[in-house]
């Protein structure tokens, strides 16, 4: 509890800064819950088939690699955010946040270094011919990409498409209501993924056309490689989150979770809004509207925050820290 001098104490979560610190990670964790569950279902279906194509198997493996990397990075950053938000209490051994971070931090390299895994995701995205790429090494992959007609692809998704998407949104150019339009959110994330994939292919082809060694060409584009993989994973996570929430039967729960979908999507756009501005998808007014809408969503979700956390049904005995002691709150009836 905090508060102004000589005033009433204010719960920490009533401060916008703390809402952003913990509610955005809550939305991301909820999104990953649906993504991991969807991935598990896909794996179970794959194992049940008598035959599985190499194409489908490689595609599933690439998705698993991307989700693993994204989820473990998210876990580490979320624990750190919560630790800082708790002030000095977050660093006390009895509150277990330090031990929890130490335990989970290893997963960013366990079963594959996250950076390497994300490069594997990008490799699979470079072309639609994933079966041809599946058994290639790095040098063969880059040479294969260079042989395709990447230079025939426009620099970006045609401007007319972007204009039509923005024109179809409700409200004025800087209207926050337009930011909650799910079509806008999906188009933004898809635009980024496709632009990065095409741009990476062209970048590698130009390097090889200049006589650069294939390994060096790939090495010089690693920043682009990781950005492409992250954009792809975030789009897939958003898509599974949206589909999962749409299947929730209880209207109140569906609406509550729908706000988390909006917060996840817009927080990802906000985090990369410089890129969206540079590539013409966001106008300055809409970029500012994204930030305002994230703030609005945090305020709307704040009263439901405890129920949303309770929905994970983590037993109190597993929390086992004084800072996590309950104060009689009821478990939410949310079932994802």
Tab-separated table of C-alpha atoms in Angstrom:
chain	number	residue	atom	x	y	z
A	1	UNK	CA	0.000	0.000	0.000
A	2	UNK	CA	1.220	3.447	-0.965
A	3	UNK	CA	-0.333	6.880	-1.014
A	4	UNK	CA	0.125	10.645	-1.094
A	5	UNK	CA	1.392	12.482	2.000
A	6	UNK	CA	-1.328	12.794	4.668
A	7	UNK	CA	-3.736	10.873	2.433
A	8	UNK	CA	-5.314	7.450	2.398
A	9	UNK	CA	-3.195	4.489	1.426
A	10	UNK	CA	-3.614	3.366	-2.167
A	11	UNK	CA	-3.160	-0.260	-3.291
A	12	UNK	CA	-0.073	-0.586	-5.434
A	13	UNK	CA	-2.065	-2.042	-8.325
A	14	UNK	CA	-4.110	1.163	-8.564
A	15	UNK	CA	-1.051	2.917	-9.945
A	16	UNK	CA	-0.821	2.889	-13.732
A	17	UNK	CA	2.873	2.043	-13.620
A	18	UNK	CA	2.229	-1.116	-11.598
A	19	UNK	CA	-0.726	-2.028	-13.791
A	20	UNK	CA	1.520	-1.906	-16.817
A	21	UNK	CA	4.223	-3.826	-14.985
A	22	UNK	CA	2.045	-6.794	-14.070
A	23	UNK	CA	-1.154	-6.745	-16.137
A	24	UNK	CA	0.602	-6.762	-19.504
A	25	UNK	CA	2.607	-9.845	-18.413
A	26	UNK	CA	-0.659	-11.343	-17.121
A	27	UNK	CA	-2.178	-10.935	-20.585
A	28	UNK	CA	0.917	-12.469	-22.168
A	29	UNK	CA	0.885	-15.386	-19.719
A	30	UNK	CA	-2.796	-15.990	-20.468
A	31	UNK	CA	-2.062	-15.916	-24.200
A	32	UNK	CA	0.737	-18.437	-23.731
A	33	UNK	CA	-1.610	-20.690	-21.763
A	34	UNK	CA	-3.794	-21.038	-24.845
A	35	UNK	CA	-0.796	-21.327	-27.175
A	36	UNK	CA	0.804	-24.123	-25.159
A	37	UNK	CA	-2.492	-25.955	-24.857
A	38	UNK	CA	-3.034	-25.661	-28.613
A	39	UNK	CA	0.508	-26.901	-29.243
A	40	UNK	CA	-0.072	-29.873	-26.952
A	41	UNK	CA	-3.240	-30.743	-28.834
A	42	UNK	CA	-1.419	-30.548	-32.161
A	43	UNK	CA	1.303	-32.847	-30.840
A	44	UNK	CA	-1.266	-35.363	-29.574
A	45	UNK	CA	-2.997	-35.402	-32.960
A	46	UNK	CA	0.348	-35.842	-34.679
A	47	UNK	CA	1.205	-38.829	-32.494
A	48	UNK	CA	-2.223	-40.403	-33.119
A	49	UNK	CA	-1.767	-40.402	-36.887
A	50	UNK	CA	-0.435	-43.497	-38.553
A	51	UNK	CA	1.404	-41.306	-41.023
A	52	UNK	CA	2.751	-37.799	-40.669
A	53	UNK	CA	4.449	-35.902	-43.475
A	54	UNK	CA	7.911	-34.522	-42.933
A	55	UNK	CA	6.480	-31.125	-43.791
A	56	UNK	CA	3.908	-31.239	-40.990
A	57	UNK	CA	6.368	-32.663	-38.478
A	58	UNK	CA	8.961	-29.974	-39.178
A	59	UNK	CA	6.313	-27.299	-38.983
A	60	UNK	CA	5.190	-28.553	-35.577
A	61	UNK	CA	8.772	-28.768	-34.325
A	62	UNK	CA	9.464	-25.208	-35.444
A	63	UNK	CA	6.359	-23.951	-33.652
A	64	UNK	CA	7.352	-25.816	-30.493
A	65	UNK	CA	10.818	-24.264	-30.645
A	66	UNK	CA	9.383	-20.779	-31.043
A	67	UNK	CA	6.811	-21.120	-28.270
A	68	UNK	CA	9.419	-22.598	-25.904
A	69	UNK	CA	11.767	-19.674	-26.474
A	70	UNK	CA	9.034	-17.061	-26.254
A	71	UNK	CA	7.473	-18.573	-23.122
A	72	UNK	CA	10.722	-18.923	-21.198
A	73	UNK	CA	11.819	-15.396	-22.042
A	74	UNK	CA	8.398	-14.229	-20.918
A	75	UNK	CA	8.657	-16.130	-17.625
A	76	UNK	CA	12.014	-14.590	-16.770
A	77	UNK	CA	10.945	-11.029	-17.580
A	78	UNK	CA	7.616	-11.451	-15.757
A	79	UNK	CA	9.260	-12.666	-12.564
A	80	UNK	CA	11.706	-9.769	-12.704
A	81	UNK	CA	8.881	-7.266	-13.216
A	82	UNK	CA	6.959	-8.684	-10.263
A	83	UNK	CA	10.084	-8.696	-8.129
A	84	UNK	CA	10.716	-5.007	-8.817
A	85	UNK	CA	7.048	-4.102	-8.353
A	86	UNK	CA	7.152	-5.596	-4.835
A	87	UNK	CA	9.959	-3.279	-3.802
A	88	UNK	CA	12.351	-4.556	-1.157
A	89	UNK	CA	9.974	-7.365	-0.233
A	90	UNK	CA	10.529	-8.852	-3.660
A	91	UNK	CA	14.160	-9.493	-2.797
A	92	UNK	CA	13.550	-11.210	0.559
A	93	UNK	CA	14.357	-14.914	0.433
A	94	UNK	CA	11.146	-15.802	2.297
A	95	UNK	CA	9.064	-14.423	-0.572
A	96	UNK	CA	10.724	-16.833	-3.001
A	97	UNK	CA	10.795	-14.570	-6.053
A	98	UNK	CA	14.601	-14.678	-6.179
A	99	UNK	CA	14.597	-18.482	-5.978
A	100	UNK	CA	11.811	-18.707	-8.543
A	101	UNK	CA	13.751	-16.604	-11.008
A	102	UNK	CA	16.878	-18.666	-10.428
A	103	UNK	CA	14.909	-21.850	-11.085
A	104	UNK	CA	13.223	-20.628	-14.270
A	105	UNK	CA	16.099	-18.646	-15.767
A	106	UNK	CA	17.833	-21.880	-16.786
A	107	UNK	CA	15.005	-22.693	-19.177
A	108	UNK	CA	16.134	-19.960	-21.576
A	109	UNK	CA	19.017	-22.273	-22.516
A	110	UNK	CA	17.707	-25.667	-21.363
A	111	UNK	CA	16.613	-27.982	-24.223
A	112	UNK	CA	18.102	-25.525	-26.678
A	113	UNK	CA	19.365	-21.963	-26.424
A	114	UNK	CA	16.446	-19.637	-27.151
A	115	UNK	CA	18.355	-17.580	-29.690
A	116	UNK	CA	19.299	-20.683	-31.661
A	117	UNK	CA	15.731	-21.984	-31.501
A	118	UNK	CA	14.397	-18.707	-32.864
A	119	UNK	CA	16.856	-18.915	-35.734
A	120	UNK	CA	15.407	-22.328	-36.548
A	121	UNK	CA	11.938	-20.772	-36.603
A	122	UNK	CA	13.098	-18.112	-39.045
A	123	UNK	CA	14.766	-20.721	-41.233
A	124	UNK	CA	11.439	-22.458	-41.685
A	125	UNK	CA	9.762	-19.177	-42.584
A	126	UNK	CA	12.136	-18.168	-45.347
A	127	UNK	CA	10.208	-20.089	-47.957
A	128	UNK	CA	7.022	-22.071	-48.380
A	129	UNK	CA	9.095	-25.037	-49.476
A	130	UNK	CA	9.763	-26.225	-45.926
A	131	UNK	CA	10.230	-29.836	-47.025
A	132	UNK	CA	13.122	-28.813	-49.268
A	133	UNK	CA	14.662	-26.793	-46.454
A	134	UNK	CA	14.186	-29.358	-43.701
A	135	UNK	CA	17.364	-31.336	-44.359
A	136	UNK	CA	19.550	-28.457	-45.463
A	137	UNK	CA	22.336	-27.030	-43.396
A	138	UNK	CA	22.818	-23.298	-42.956
A	139	UNK	CA	24.818	-22.760	-46.142
A	140	UNK	CA	22.394	-24.776	-48.284
A	141	UNK	CA	19.438	-22.902	-46.815
A	142	UNK	CA	20.866	-19.498	-47.669
A	143	UNK	CA	21.768	-20.622	-51.182
A	144	UNK	CA	18.283	-22.023	-51.691
A	145	UNK	CA	16.691	-18.762	-50.611
A	146	UNK	CA	18.977	-16.860	-52.933
A	147	UNK	CA	17.783	-18.959	-55.862
A	148	UNK	CA	14.165	-17.865	-55.417
A	149	UNK	CA	12.675	-14.791	-57.057
A	150	UNK	CA	12.617	-12.752	-53.847
A	151	UNK	CA	13.289	-9.564	-55.745
A	152	UNK	CA	9.859	-9.900	-57.358
A	153	UNK	CA	8.197	-9.365	-53.993
A	154	UNK	CA	7.236	-5.793	-53.202
A	155	UNK	CA	9.099	-3.944	-50.456
A	156	UNK	CA	6.023	-4.280	-48.270
A	157	UNK	CA	2.460	-5.441	-48.362
A	158	UNK	CA	0.901	-3.037	-50.896
A	159	UNK	CA	0.064	0.336	-49.399
A	160	UNK	CA	-3.495	0.018	-50.670
A	161	UNK	CA	-4.085	-2.946	-48.383
A	162	UNK	CA	-2.896	-1.002	-45.369
A	163	UNK	CA	-5.028	1.968	-46.328
A	164	UNK	CA	-8.124	-0.190	-46.768
A	165	UNK	CA	-7.646	-1.829	-43.377
A	166	UNK	CA	-7.235	1.507	-41.619
A	167	UNK	CA	-10.127	3.079	-43.515
A	168	UNK	CA	-12.443	0.235	-42.498
A	169	UNK	CA	-11.830	0.795	-38.794
A	170	UNK	CA	-14.471	2.654	-36.795
A	171	UNK	CA	-13.811	6.134	-35.487
A	172	UNK	CA	-11.298	8.814	-36.386
A	173	UNK	CA	-7.600	8.352	-37.037
A	174	UNK	CA	-6.682	8.670	-33.344
A	175	UNK	CA	-9.789	7.034	-31.907
A	176	UNK	CA	-9.030	4.467	-29.185
A	177	UNK	CA	-12.117	2.449	-30.127
A	178	UNK	CA	-10.576	1.522	-33.455
A	179	UNK	CA	-7.626	-0.061	-31.667
A	180	UNK	CA	-9.894	-2.719	-30.148
A	181	UNK	CA	-11.022	-3.884	-33.546
A	182	UNK	CA	-9.671	-7.430	-33.751
A	183	UNK	CA	-9.261	-7.156	-37.496
A	184	UNK	CA	-6.856	-4.250	-37.013
A	185	UNK	CA	-4.849	-6.203	-34.439
A	186	UNK	CA	-4.545	-9.298	-36.622
A	187	UNK	CA	-3.755	-7.287	-39.758
A	188	UNK	CA	-1.014	-5.403	-37.920
A	189	UNK	CA	0.650	-8.563	-36.655
A	190	UNK	CA	0.286	-10.326	-40.015
A	191	UNK	CA	1.664	-7.313	-41.886
A	192	UNK	CA	4.745	-7.270	-39.660
A	193	UNK	CA	5.386	-10.999	-40.007
A	194	UNK	CA	5.032	-11.042	-43.801
A	195	UNK	CA	7.077	-7.901	-44.308
A	196	UNK	CA	9.921	-9.272	-42.188
A	197	UNK	CA	9.912	-12.647	-43.952
A	198	UNK	CA	10.065	-11.073	-47.401
A	199	UNK	CA	12.631	-8.511	-46.282
A	200	UNK	CA	14.886	-11.195	-44.827
A	201	UNK	CA	14.790	-13.183	-48.054
A	202	UNK	CA	15.684	-10.124	-50.117
A	203	UNK	CA	18.456	-9.176	-47.696
A	204	UNK	CA	20.096	-12.592	-47.979
A	205	UNK	CA	19.762	-12.600	-51.764
A	206	UNK	CA	21.376	-9.170	-52.098
A	207	UNK	CA	24.284	-10.271	-49.921
A	208	UNK	CA	24.914	-13.363	-52.013
A	209	UNK	CA	24.534	-11.418	-55.242
A	210	UNK	CA	27.429	-9.255	-54.020
A	211	UNK	CA	29.551	-12.366	-53.556
A	212	UNK	CA	29.277	-12.649	-49.770
A	213	UNK	CA	29.907	-16.048	-48.226
A	214	UNK	CA	26.589	-17.758	-47.293
A	215	UNK	CA	27.543	-18.084	-43.634
A	216	UNK	CA	28.547	-14.431	-43.463
A	217	UNK	CA	25.331	-13.407	-45.212
A	218	UNK	CA	23.255	-15.199	-42.599
A	219	UNK	CA	25.435	-13.940	-39.761
A	220	UNK	CA	25.053	-10.323	-40.863
A	221	UNK	CA	21.261	-10.703	-40.913
A	222	UNK	CA	20.823	-12.275	-37.482
A	223	UNK	CA	19.045	-9.231	-36.052
A	224	UNK	CA	16.519	-9.545	-38.882
A	225	UNK	CA	16.299	-13.311	-38.339
A	226	UNK	CA	15.322	-12.974	-34.679
A	227	UNK	CA	12.850	-10.155	-35.367
A	228	UNK	CA	11.170	-12.321	-38.022
A	229	UNK	CA	10.889	-15.329	-35.728
A	230	UNK	CA	9.492	-13.280	-32.836
A	231	UNK	CA	6.918	-11.638	-35.112
A	232	UNK	CA	5.795	-15.073	-36.308
A	233	UNK	CA	5.508	-16.512	-32.798
A	234	UNK	CA	3.589	-13.501	-31.500
A	235	UNK	CA	1.142	-13.757	-34.387
A	236	UNK	CA	0.578	-17.459	-33.716
A	237	UNK	CA	0.132	-16.850	-29.987
A	238	UNK	CA	-2.418	-14.111	-30.671
A	239	UNK	CA	-4.336	-16.323	-33.113
A	240	UNK	CA	-4.601	-19.231	-30.651
A	241	UNK	CA	-5.530	-16.852	-27.825
A	242	UNK	CA	-8.344	-15.336	-29.864
A	243	UNK	CA	-9.675	-18.739	-30.960
A	244	UNK	CA	-9.518	-20.115	-27.437
A	245	UNK	CA	-11.372	-17.192	-25.903
A	246	UNK	CA	-14.032	-17.350	-28.624
A	247	UNK	CA	-14.853	-20.894	-27.454
A	248	UNK	CA	-15.496	-19.838	-23.840
A	249	UNK	CA	-19.216	-20.303	-23.253
A	250	UNK	CA	-19.844	-17.984	-20.312
A	251	UNK	CA	-20.407	-14.502	-21.721
A	252	UNK	CA	-18.962	-12.612	-18.732
A	253	UNK	CA	-15.811	-14.733	-18.759
A	254	UNK	CA	-15.479	-14.408	-22.535
A	255	UNK	CA	-15.744	-10.618	-22.330
A	256	UNK	CA	-13.226	-10.446	-19.510
A	257	UNK	CA	-10.766	-12.630	-21.378
A	258	UNK	CA	-11.468	-10.631	-24.533
A	259	UNK	CA	-9.997	-7.589	-22.830
A	260	UNK	CA	-6.868	-9.637	-22.149
A	261	UNK	CA	-6.689	-10.521	-25.848
A	262	UNK	CA	-6.863	-6.815	-26.691
A	263	UNK	CA	-4.213	-5.987	-24.104
A	264	UNK	CA	-1.868	-8.692	-25.369
A	265	UNK	CA	-2.240	-7.659	-29.015
A	266	UNK	CA	-1.931	-3.930	-28.426
A	267	UNK	CA	0.949	-4.251	-25.969
A	268	UNK	CA	2.877	-6.190	-28.630
A	269	UNK	CA	2.094	-3.508	-31.204
A	270	UNK	CA	3.040	-0.802	-28.709
A	271	UNK	CA	6.356	-2.506	-27.950
A	272	UNK	CA	7.227	-2.383	-31.665
A	273	UNK	CA	5.354	0.745	-32.682
A	274	UNK	CA	8.551	2.334	-33.989
A	275	UNK	CA	8.680	-0.418	-36.618
A	276	UNK	CA	4.995	0.035	-37.483
A	277	UNK	CA	5.532	3.783	-37.866
A	278	UNK	CA	8.630	3.316	-40.027
A	279	UNK	CA	6.786	0.943	-42.348
A	280	UNK	CA	3.628	2.987	-42.714
A	281	UNK	CA	1.157	0.778	-40.893
A	282	UNK	CA	0.567	3.229	-38.050
A	283	UNK	CA	0.057	6.939	-38.383
A	284	UNK	CA	1.392	9.087	-35.509
A	285	UNK	CA	-2.182	9.568	-34.285
A	286	UNK	CA	-2.919	5.849	-34.276
A	287	UNK	CA	0.409	5.131	-32.598
A	288	UNK	CA	-0.571	7.415	-29.737
A	289	UNK	CA	-4.018	5.834	-29.661
A	290	UNK	CA	-2.409	2.419	-29.137
A	291	UNK	CA	-0.662	3.691	-25.997
A	292	UNK	CA	-3.821	5.297	-24.644
A	293	UNK	CA	-5.827	2.146	-25.282
A	294	UNK	CA	-3.270	0.003	-23.443
A	295	UNK	CA	-3.649	2.322	-20.460
A	296	UNK	CA	-7.443	2.104	-20.660
A	297	UNK	CA	-7.359	-1.677	-20.813
A	298	UNK	CA	-5.091	-1.854	-17.785
A	299	UNK	CA	-7.601	0.247	-15.821
A	300	UNK	CA	-10.496	-1.944	-16.968
A	301	UNK	CA	-8.735	-5.200	-16.152
A	302	UNK	CA	-7.437	-4.047	-12.779
A	303	UNK	CA	-10.672	-4.874	-10.816
A	304	UNK	CA	-10.619	-8.395	-12.265
A	305	UNK	CA	-6.889	-8.982	-11.792
A	306	UNK	CA	-7.156	-11.235	-8.751
A	307	UNK	CA	-9.851	-13.406	-10.327
A	308	UNK	CA	-7.813	-13.703	-13.516
A	309	UNK	CA	-4.802	-14.891	-11.534
A	310	UNK	CA	-6.974	-17.258	-9.469
A	311	UNK	CA	-8.207	-18.785	-12.735
A	312	UNK	CA	-4.828	-20.498	-13.095
A	313	UNK	CA	-5.768	-22.448	-9.938
A	314	UNK	CA	-2.294	-22.421	-8.441
A	315	UNK	CA	-2.641	-24.062	-4.993
A	316	UNK	CA	-1.846	-21.703	-2.138
A	317	UNK	CA	0.648	-24.165	-0.696
A	318	UNK	CA	2.710	-23.922	-3.887
A	319	UNK	CA	2.944	-20.167	-3.518
A	320	UNK	CA	4.247	-20.603	0.023
A	321	UNK	CA	5.390	-16.999	0.480
A	322	UNK	CA	4.177	-14.362	2.955
A	323	UNK	CA	3.818	-11.820	0.159
A	324	UNK	CA	1.355	-14.141	-1.580
A	325	UNK	CA	-0.903	-14.664	1.441
A	326	UNK	CA	-4.613	-14.669	0.652
A	327	UNK	CA	-7.132	-12.294	2.085
A	328	UNK	CA	-10.268	-14.356	1.585
A	329	UNK	CA	-10.794	-13.856	-2.130
A	330	UNK	CA	-13.014	-16.369	-3.878
A	331	UNK	CA	-11.790	-18.461	-6.738
A	332	UNK	CA	-13.034	-17.250	-10.102
A	333	UNK	CA	-15.256	-19.520	-12.145
A	334	UNK	CA	-13.210	-18.946	-15.255
A	335	UNK	CA	-12.341	-22.107	-17.123
A	336	UNK	CA	-10.309	-21.507	-20.257
